Short mmCIF file of C-alpha atoms and ligand atoms in Angstrom, two decimals:
data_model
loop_
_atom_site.label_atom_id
_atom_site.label_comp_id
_atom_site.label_asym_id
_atom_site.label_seq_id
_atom_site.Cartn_x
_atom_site.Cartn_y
_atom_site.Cartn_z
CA UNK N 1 -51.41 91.78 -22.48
CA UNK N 2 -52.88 90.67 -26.31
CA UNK N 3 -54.63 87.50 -24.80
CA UNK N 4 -57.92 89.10 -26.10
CA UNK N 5 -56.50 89.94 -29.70
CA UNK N 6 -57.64 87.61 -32.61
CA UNK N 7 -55.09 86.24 -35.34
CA UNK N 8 -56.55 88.95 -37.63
CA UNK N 9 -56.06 91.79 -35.18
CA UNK N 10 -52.68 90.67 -34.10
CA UNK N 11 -51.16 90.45 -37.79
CA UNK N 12 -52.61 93.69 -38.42
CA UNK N 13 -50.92 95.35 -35.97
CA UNK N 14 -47.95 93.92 -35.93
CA UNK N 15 -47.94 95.15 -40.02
CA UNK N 16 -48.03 98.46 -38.19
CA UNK N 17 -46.03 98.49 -35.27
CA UNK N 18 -42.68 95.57 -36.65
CA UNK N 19 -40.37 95.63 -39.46
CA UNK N 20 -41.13 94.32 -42.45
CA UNK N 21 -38.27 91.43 -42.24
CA UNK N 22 -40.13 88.00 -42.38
CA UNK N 23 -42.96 86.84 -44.92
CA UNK N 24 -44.66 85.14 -41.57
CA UNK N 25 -47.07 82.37 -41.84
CA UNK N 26 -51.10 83.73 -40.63
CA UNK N 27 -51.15 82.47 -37.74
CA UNK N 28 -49.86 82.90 -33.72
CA UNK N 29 -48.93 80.71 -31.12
CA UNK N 30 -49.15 81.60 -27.46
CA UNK N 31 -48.54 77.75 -25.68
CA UNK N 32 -46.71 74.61 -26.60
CA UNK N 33 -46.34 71.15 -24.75
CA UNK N 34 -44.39 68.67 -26.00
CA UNK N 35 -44.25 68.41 -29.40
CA UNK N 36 -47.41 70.07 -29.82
CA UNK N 37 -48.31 73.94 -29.90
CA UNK N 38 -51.62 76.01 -29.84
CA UNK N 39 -52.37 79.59 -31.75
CA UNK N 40 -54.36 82.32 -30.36
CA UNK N 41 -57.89 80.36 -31.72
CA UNK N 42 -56.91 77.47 -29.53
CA UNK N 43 -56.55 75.23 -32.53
CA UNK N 44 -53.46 72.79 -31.81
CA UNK N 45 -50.03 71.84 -34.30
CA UNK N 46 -47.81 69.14 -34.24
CA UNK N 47 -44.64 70.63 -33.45
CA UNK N 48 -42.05 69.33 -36.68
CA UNK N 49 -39.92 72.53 -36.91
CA UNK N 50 -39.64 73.72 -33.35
CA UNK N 51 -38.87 77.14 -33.88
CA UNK N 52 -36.35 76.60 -36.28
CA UNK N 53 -34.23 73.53 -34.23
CA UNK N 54 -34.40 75.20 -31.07
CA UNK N 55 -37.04 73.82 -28.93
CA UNK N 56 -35.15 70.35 -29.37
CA UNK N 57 -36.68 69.06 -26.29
CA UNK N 58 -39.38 69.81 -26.98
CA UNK N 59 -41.84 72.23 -25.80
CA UNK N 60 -41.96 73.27 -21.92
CA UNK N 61 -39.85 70.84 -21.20
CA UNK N 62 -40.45 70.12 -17.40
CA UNK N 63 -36.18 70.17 -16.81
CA UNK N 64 -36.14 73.71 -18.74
CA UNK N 65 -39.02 75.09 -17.38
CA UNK N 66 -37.53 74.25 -13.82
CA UNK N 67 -33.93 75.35 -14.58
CA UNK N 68 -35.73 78.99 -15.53
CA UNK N 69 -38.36 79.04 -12.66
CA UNK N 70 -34.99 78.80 -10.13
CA UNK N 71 -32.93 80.59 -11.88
CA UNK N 72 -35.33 83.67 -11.98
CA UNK N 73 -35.89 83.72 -8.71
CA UNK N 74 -32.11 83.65 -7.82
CA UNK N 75 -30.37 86.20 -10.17
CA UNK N 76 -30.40 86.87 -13.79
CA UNK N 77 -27.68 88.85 -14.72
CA UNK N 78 -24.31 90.28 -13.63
CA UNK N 79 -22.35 91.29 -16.54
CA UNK N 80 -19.01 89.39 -17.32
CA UNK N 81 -17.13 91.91 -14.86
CA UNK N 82 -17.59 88.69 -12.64
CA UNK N 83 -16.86 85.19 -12.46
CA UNK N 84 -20.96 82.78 -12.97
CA UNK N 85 -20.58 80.04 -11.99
CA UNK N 86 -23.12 78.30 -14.15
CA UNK N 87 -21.18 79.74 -17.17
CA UNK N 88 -18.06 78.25 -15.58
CA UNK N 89 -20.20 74.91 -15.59
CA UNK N 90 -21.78 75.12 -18.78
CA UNK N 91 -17.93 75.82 -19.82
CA UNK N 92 -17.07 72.36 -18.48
CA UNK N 93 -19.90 70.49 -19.47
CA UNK N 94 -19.62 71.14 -23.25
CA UNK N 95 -15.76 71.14 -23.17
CA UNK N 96 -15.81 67.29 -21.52
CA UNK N 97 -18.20 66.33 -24.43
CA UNK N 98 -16.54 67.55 -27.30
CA UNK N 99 -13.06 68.23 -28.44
CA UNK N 100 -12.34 71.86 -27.27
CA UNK N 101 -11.20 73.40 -24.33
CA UNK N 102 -12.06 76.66 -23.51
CA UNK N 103 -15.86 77.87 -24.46
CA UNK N 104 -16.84 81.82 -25.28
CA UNK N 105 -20.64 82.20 -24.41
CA UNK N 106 -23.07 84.89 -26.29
CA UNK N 107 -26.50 85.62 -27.49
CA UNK N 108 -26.98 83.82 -30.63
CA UNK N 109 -25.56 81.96 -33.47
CA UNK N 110 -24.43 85.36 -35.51
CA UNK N 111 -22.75 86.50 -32.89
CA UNK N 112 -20.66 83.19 -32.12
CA UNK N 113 -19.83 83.07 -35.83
CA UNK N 114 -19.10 86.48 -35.82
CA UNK N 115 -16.62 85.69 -32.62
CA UNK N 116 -15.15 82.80 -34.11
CA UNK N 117 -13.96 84.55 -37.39
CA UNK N 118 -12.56 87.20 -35.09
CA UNK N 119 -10.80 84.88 -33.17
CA UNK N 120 -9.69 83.03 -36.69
CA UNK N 121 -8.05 86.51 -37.87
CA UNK N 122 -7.08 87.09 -34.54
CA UNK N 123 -4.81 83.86 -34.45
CA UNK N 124 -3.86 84.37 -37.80
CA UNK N 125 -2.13 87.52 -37.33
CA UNK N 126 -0.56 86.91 -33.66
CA UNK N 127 1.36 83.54 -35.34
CA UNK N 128 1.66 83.84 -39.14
CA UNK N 129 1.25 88.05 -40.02
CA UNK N 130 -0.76 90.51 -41.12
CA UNK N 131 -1.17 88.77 -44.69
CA UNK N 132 -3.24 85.89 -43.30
CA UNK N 133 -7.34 86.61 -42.98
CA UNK N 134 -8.97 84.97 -45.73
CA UNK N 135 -11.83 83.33 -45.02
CA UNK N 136 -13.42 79.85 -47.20
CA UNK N 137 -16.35 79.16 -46.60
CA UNK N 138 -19.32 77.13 -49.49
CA UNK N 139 -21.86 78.18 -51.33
CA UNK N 140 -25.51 77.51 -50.08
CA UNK N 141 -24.29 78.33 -46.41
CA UNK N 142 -25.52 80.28 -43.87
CA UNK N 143 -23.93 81.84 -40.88
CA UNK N 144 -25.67 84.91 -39.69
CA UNK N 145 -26.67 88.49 -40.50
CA UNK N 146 -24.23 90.15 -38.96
CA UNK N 147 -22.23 91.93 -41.96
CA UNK N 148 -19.17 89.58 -41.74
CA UNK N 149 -21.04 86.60 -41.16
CA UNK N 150 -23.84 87.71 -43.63
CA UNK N 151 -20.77 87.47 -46.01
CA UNK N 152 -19.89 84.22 -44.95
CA UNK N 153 -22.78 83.30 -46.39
CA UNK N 154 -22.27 81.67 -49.79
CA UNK N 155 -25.89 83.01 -50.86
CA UNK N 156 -25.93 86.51 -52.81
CA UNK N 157 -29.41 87.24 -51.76
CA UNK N 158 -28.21 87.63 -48.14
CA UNK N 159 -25.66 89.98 -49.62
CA UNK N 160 -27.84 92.35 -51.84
CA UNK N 161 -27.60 95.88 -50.38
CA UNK N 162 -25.20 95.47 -47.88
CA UNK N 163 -22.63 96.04 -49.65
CA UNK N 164 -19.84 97.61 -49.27
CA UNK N 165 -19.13 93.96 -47.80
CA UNK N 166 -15.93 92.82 -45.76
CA UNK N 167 -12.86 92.02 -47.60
CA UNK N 168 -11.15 88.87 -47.59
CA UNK N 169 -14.34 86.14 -48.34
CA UNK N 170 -14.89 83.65 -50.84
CA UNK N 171 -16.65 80.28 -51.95
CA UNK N 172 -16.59 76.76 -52.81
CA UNK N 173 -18.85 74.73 -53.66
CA UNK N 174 -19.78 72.06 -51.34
CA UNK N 175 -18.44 68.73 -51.37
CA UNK N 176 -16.37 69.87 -54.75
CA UNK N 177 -12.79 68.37 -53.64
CA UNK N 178 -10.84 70.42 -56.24
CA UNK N 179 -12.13 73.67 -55.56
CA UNK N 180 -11.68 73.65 -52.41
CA UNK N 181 -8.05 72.56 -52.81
CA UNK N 182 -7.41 75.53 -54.90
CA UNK N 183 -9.31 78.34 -52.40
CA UNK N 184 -7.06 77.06 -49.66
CA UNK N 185 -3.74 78.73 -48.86
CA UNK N 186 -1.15 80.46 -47.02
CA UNK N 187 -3.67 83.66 -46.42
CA UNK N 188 -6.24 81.56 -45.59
CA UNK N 189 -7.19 82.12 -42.02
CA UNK N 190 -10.07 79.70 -41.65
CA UNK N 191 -12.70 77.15 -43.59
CA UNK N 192 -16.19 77.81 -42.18
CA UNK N 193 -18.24 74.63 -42.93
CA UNK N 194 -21.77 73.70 -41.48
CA UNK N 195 -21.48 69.51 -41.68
CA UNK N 196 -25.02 69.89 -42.76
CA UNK N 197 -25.87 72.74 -44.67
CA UNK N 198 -29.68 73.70 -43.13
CA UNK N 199 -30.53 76.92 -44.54
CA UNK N 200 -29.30 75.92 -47.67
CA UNK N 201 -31.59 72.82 -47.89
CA UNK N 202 -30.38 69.79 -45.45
CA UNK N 203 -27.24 69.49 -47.59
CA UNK N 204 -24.43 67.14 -45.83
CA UNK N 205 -20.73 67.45 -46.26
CA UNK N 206 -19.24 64.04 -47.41
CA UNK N 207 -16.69 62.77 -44.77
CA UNK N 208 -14.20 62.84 -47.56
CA UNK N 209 -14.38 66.90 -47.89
CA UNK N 210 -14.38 67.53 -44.83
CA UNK N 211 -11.73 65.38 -44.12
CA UNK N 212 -9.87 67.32 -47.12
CA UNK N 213 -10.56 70.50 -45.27
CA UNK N 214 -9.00 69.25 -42.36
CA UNK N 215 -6.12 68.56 -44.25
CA UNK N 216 -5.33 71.67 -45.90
CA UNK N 217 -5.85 73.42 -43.18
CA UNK N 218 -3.14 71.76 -41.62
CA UNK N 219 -1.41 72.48 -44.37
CA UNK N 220 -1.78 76.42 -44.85
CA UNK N 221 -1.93 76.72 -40.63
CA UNK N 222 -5.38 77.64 -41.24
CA UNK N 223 -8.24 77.13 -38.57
CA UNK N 224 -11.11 74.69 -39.35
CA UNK N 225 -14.49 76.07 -37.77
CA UNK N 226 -17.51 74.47 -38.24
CA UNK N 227 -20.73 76.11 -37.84
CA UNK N 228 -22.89 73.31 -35.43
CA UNK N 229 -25.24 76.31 -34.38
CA UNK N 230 -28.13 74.47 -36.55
CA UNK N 231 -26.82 70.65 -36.79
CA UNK N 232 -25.27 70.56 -33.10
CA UNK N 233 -26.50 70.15 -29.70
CA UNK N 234 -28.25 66.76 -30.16
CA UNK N 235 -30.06 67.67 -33.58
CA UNK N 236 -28.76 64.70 -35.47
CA UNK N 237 -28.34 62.44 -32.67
CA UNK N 238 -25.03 62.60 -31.72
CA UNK N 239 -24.53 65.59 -29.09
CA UNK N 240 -22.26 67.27 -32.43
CA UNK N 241 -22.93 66.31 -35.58
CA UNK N 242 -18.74 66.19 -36.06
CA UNK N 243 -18.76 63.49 -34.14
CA UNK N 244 -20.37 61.61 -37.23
CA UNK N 245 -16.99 61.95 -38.89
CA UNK N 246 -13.65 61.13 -38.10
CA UNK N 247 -12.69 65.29 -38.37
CA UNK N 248 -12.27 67.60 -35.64
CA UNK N 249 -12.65 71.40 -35.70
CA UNK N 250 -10.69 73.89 -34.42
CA UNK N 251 -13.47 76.42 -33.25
CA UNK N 252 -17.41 75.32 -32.88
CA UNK N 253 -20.02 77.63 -32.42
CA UNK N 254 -23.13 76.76 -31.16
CA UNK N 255 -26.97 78.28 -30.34
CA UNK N 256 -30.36 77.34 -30.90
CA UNK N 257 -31.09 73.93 -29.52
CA UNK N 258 -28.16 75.02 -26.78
CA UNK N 259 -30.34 77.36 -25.77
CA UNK N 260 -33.68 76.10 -25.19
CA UNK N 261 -35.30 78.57 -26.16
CA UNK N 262 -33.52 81.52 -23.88
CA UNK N 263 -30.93 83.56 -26.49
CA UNK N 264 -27.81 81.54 -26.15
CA UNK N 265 -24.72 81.19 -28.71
CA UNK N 266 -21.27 79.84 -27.63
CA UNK N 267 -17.70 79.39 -29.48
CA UNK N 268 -15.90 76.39 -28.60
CA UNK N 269 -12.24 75.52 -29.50
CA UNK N 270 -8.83 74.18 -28.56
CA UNK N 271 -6.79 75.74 -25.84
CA UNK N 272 -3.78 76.78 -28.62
CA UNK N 273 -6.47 78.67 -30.49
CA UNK N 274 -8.48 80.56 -27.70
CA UNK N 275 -5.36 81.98 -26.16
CA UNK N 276 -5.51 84.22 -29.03
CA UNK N 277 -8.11 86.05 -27.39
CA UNK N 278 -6.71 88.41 -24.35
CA UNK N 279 -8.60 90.64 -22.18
CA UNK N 280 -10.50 93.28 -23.97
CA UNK N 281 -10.47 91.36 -27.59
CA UNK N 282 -13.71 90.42 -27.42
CA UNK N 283 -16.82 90.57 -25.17
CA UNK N 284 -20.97 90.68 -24.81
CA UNK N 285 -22.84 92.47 -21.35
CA UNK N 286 -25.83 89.94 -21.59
CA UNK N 287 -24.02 86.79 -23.00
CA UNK N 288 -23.44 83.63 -20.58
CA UNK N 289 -25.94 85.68 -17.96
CA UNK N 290 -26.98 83.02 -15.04
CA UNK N 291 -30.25 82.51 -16.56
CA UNK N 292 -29.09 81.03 -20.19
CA UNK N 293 -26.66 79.28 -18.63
CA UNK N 294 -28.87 77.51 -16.47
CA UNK N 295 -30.90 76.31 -19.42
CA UNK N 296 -28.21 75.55 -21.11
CA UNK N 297 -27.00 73.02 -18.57
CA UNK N 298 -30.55 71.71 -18.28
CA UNK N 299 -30.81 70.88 -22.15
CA UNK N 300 -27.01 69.07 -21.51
CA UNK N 301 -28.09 67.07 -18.61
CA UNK N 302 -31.35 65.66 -20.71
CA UNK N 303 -29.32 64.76 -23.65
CA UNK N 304 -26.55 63.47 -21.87
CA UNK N 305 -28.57 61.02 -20.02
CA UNK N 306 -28.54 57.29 -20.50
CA UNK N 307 -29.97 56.02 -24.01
CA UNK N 308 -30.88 59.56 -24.93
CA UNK N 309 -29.62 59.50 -28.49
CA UNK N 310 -30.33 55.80 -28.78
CA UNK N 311 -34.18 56.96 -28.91
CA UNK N 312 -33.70 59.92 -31.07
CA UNK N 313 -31.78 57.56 -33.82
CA UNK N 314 -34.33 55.20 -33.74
CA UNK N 315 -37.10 57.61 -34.19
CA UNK N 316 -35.45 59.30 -36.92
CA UNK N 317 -34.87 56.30 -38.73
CA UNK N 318 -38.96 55.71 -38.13
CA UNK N 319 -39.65 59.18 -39.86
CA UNK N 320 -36.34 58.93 -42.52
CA UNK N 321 -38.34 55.62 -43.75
CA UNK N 322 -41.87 56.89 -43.16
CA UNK N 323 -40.85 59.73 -45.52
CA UNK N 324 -39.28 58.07 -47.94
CA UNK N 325 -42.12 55.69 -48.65
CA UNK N 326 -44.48 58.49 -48.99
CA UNK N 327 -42.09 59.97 -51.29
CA UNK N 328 -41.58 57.17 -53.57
CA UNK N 329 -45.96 56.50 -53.57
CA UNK N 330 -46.08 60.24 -54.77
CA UNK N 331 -43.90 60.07 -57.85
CA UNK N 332 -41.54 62.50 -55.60
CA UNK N 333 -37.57 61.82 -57.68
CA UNK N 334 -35.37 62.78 -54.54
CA UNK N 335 -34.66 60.53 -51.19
CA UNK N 336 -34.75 62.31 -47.38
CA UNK N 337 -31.29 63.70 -46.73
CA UNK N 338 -29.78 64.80 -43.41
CA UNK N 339 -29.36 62.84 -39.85
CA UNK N 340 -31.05 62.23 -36.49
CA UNK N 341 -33.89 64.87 -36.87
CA UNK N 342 -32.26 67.18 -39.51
CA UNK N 343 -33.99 65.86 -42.68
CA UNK N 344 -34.86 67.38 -45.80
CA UNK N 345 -37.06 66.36 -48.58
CA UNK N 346 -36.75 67.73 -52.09
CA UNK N 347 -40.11 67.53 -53.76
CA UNK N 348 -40.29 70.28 -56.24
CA UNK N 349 -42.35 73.53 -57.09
CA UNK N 350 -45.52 72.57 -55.35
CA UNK N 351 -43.41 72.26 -51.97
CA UNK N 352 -44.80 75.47 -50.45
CA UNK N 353 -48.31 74.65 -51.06
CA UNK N 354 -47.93 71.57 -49.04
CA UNK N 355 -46.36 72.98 -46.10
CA UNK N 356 -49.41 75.37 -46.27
CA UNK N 357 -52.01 72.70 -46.62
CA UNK N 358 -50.37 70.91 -43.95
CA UNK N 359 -50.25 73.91 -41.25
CA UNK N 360 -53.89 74.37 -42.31
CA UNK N 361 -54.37 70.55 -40.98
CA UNK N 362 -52.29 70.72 -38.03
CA UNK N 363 -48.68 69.98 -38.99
CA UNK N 364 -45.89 72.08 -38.72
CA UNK N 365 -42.82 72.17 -41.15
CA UNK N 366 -41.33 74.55 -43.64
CA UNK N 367 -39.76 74.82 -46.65
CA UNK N 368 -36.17 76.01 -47.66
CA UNK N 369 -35.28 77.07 -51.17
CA UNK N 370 -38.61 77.06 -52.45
CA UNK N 371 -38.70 73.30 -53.20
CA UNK N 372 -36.93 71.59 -50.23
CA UNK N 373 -39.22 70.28 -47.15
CA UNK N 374 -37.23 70.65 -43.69
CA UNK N 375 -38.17 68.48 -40.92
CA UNK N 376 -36.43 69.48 -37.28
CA UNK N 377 -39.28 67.95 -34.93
CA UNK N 378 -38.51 67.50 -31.20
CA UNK N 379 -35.56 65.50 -30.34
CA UNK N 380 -38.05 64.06 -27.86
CA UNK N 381 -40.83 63.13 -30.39
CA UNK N 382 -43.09 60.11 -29.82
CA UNK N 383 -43.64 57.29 -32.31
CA UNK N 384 -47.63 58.00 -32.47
CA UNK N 385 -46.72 61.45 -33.35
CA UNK N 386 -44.43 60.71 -36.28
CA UNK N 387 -47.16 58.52 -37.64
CA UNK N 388 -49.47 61.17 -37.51
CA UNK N 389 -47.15 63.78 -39.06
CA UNK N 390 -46.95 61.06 -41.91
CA UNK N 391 -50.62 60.79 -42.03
CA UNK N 392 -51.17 64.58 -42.50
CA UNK N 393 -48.16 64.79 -45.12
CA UNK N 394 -49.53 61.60 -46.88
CA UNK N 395 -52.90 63.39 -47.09
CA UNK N 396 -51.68 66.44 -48.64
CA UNK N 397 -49.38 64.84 -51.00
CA UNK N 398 -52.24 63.00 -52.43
CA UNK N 399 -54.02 66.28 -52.75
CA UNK N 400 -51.49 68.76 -54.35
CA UNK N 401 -49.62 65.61 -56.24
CA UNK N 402 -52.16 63.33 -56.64
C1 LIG Y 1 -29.62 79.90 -37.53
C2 LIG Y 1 -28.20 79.80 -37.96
C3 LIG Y 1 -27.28 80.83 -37.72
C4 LIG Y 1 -27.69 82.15 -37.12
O1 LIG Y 1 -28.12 82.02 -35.83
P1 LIG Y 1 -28.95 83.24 -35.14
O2 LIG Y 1 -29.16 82.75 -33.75
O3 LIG Y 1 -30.21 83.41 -35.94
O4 LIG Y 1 -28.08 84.43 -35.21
C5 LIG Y 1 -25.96 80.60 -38.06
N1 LIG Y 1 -25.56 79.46 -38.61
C6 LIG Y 1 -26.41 78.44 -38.87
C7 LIG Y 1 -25.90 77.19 -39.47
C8 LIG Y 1 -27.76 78.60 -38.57
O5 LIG Y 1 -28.63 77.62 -38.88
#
């Protein structure tokens, strides 16, 4: 329909006809391959954020674009009034690769955070009382913009305006020990933790907090939920990025690299926990439709093959020290944190101005919390491609550092 429309024409219409809700970079894409995408001018980008960790295998993925091309020309949608079965074996796929037992599917990560602290309270109430649905969850998090999980999120910005906010929220600081020993207790319903903060800046919880969580939940019968809709699904090269530790969740939720780039979200958890939900607690008309589902399975089946993460960890490792070489020429104080392809880079003030000179030069990344570099390229992305990602970075570090 636009396919004549140049950059210029396109941004200033969409000034007109879309809200004002995102300072958007200049530029449009319209095709991607790979790890690679093209704007409206043809010119072509090296793929190292894929649309914010969703396109994690990269883009058009033949399997995907396959999965969608049947799918489509089956049936797309019938409502939850009746049983699909490729929800029913997206269901099984996910629950006999991680530790739950009964999956929830909807549109997006909100949402399935929003779902899982309903079916926290929900629990809560049914076995302990009415007293019991405080949330914990840290500082520097993010978990939506829904209004509950927009409080969730330990970031005030995210708040401003909103309020009046729900009741019944509050914060610790990550990896602080003590604090989060004192939030914790008998009206606590659940501790919402994202094992790596990504939002926040590629921050990761310390096995020893989160094992702490784990145990005062136990304590206090309150439900541990981590938030995997930005670190799961293969992003740090384990399928879930709790798999890393020795801790287990109560309730995951899930979305973007789930999805493949078709709106997906999904709560996981035990069996004990998800029988708190009964019919007509909770529900979605266009969540776990055929078509997400298929993709859904599609992105499964190309993680889950043979050797899979194998590559992905040895790529990473390939960027992680690529990256921190360049960062130690450049003067640059901090090391890459993060896992798999979840890695972040703190290099200051001048951070923005490099992920600008390096879109200009055909590399994609961004920037979170003004001075943080976040890297989320393509699970699926080549050695020759890292190096040039690291030849377009080192450039521009020279440049804007010297
Ligand atoms: C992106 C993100 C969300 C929100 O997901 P949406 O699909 O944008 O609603 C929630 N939690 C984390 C950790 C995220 O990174």
């Amino acid at each position: 329909m636009f396919e004549n429309l140049s950059t210029d024409e396109i941004i200033s219409r969409g000034k007109e006809a879309l809200m004002n809700t995102y300072n958007r970079f200049p530029m449009a894409l319209t095709k991607g391959e790979g790890s690679w995408v093209w704007d409206v001018d043809g010119k072509r980008y090296l793929d190292f954020l894929t649309g914010i960790a969703v396109n994690s295998l990269g883009h058009s993925h033949p399997k995907v674009v396959e999965a969608i091309r049947r799918q489509a020309g089956e049936l797309l949608h019938t409502s939850n009034l009746y049983w699909i079965p490729n929800q029913v074996a997206l269901a099984e796929l996910l629950i006999a690769n991680s530790f739950a037992d009964k999956a929830f599917f909807c549109n997006s990560g909100g949402e399935a955070n929003e779902g899982a602290l309903k079916l926290a309270r929900k629990y809560a109430k049914k076995n302990y009382g009415t007293h019991k649905y405080e949330v914990v969850s840290l500082t520097n998090s993010f978990h939506g913009r829904t209004l509950a999980t927009l409080t969730a999120t330990g970031q005030p910005k995210y708040h401003k305006g909103y309020e009046p906010l729900p009741v019944g929220f509050s914060y610790v600081a990550l990896n602080d020990l003590e604090a989060l020993q004192s939030a914790v207790n008998q009206n606590t319903a659940a501790v919402l933790i994202e094992p790596i903060q990504g939002e926040g800046g590629i921050h990761p919880a310390t096995e020893e907090f989160l094992q702490k969580a784990r145990e005062l939940c136990d304590r206090h019968n309150a439900l541990l939920i981590f938030d995997e809709v930005q670190c799961g699904v293969g992003r740090t090269g384990k399928l879930f990025s709790y798999q890393w530790s020795g801790v287990t969740p109560d309730i995951m939720t899930l979305a973007k690299a789930l999805s493949g780039g078709v709106s997906i979200g999904a709560i996981m958890a035990t069996a004990k926990v998800a029988a708190a939900f009964e019919p007509g607690d909770h529900g979605t008309t266009i969540g776990g439709n055929p078509l997400a589902m298929a993709v859904g399975c599609a992105v499964l089946d190309v993680m889950l093959a043979d050797g899979f993460f194998e590559g992905v960890l040895e790529r990473s490792e390939y960027l992680r020290q690529g990256l921190d070489k360049l960062a130690a020429k450049h003067g640059v104080e901090g090391r890459v944190r993060g896992q798999g392809m979840m890695l972040g880079l703190t290099v200051g003030e001048k951070a923005p101005q490099i992920v600008d000179e390096c879109r200009k030069n055909g590399l994609l990344i961004n920037c979170v919390g003004g001075k943080t570099f976040r890297f989320l390229p393509p699970l699926t992305v080549e050695q020759g491609e890292i190096d040039e990602a690291l030849a377009i970075m080192e450039e521009n570090f020279s440049k804007v550092l010297g």
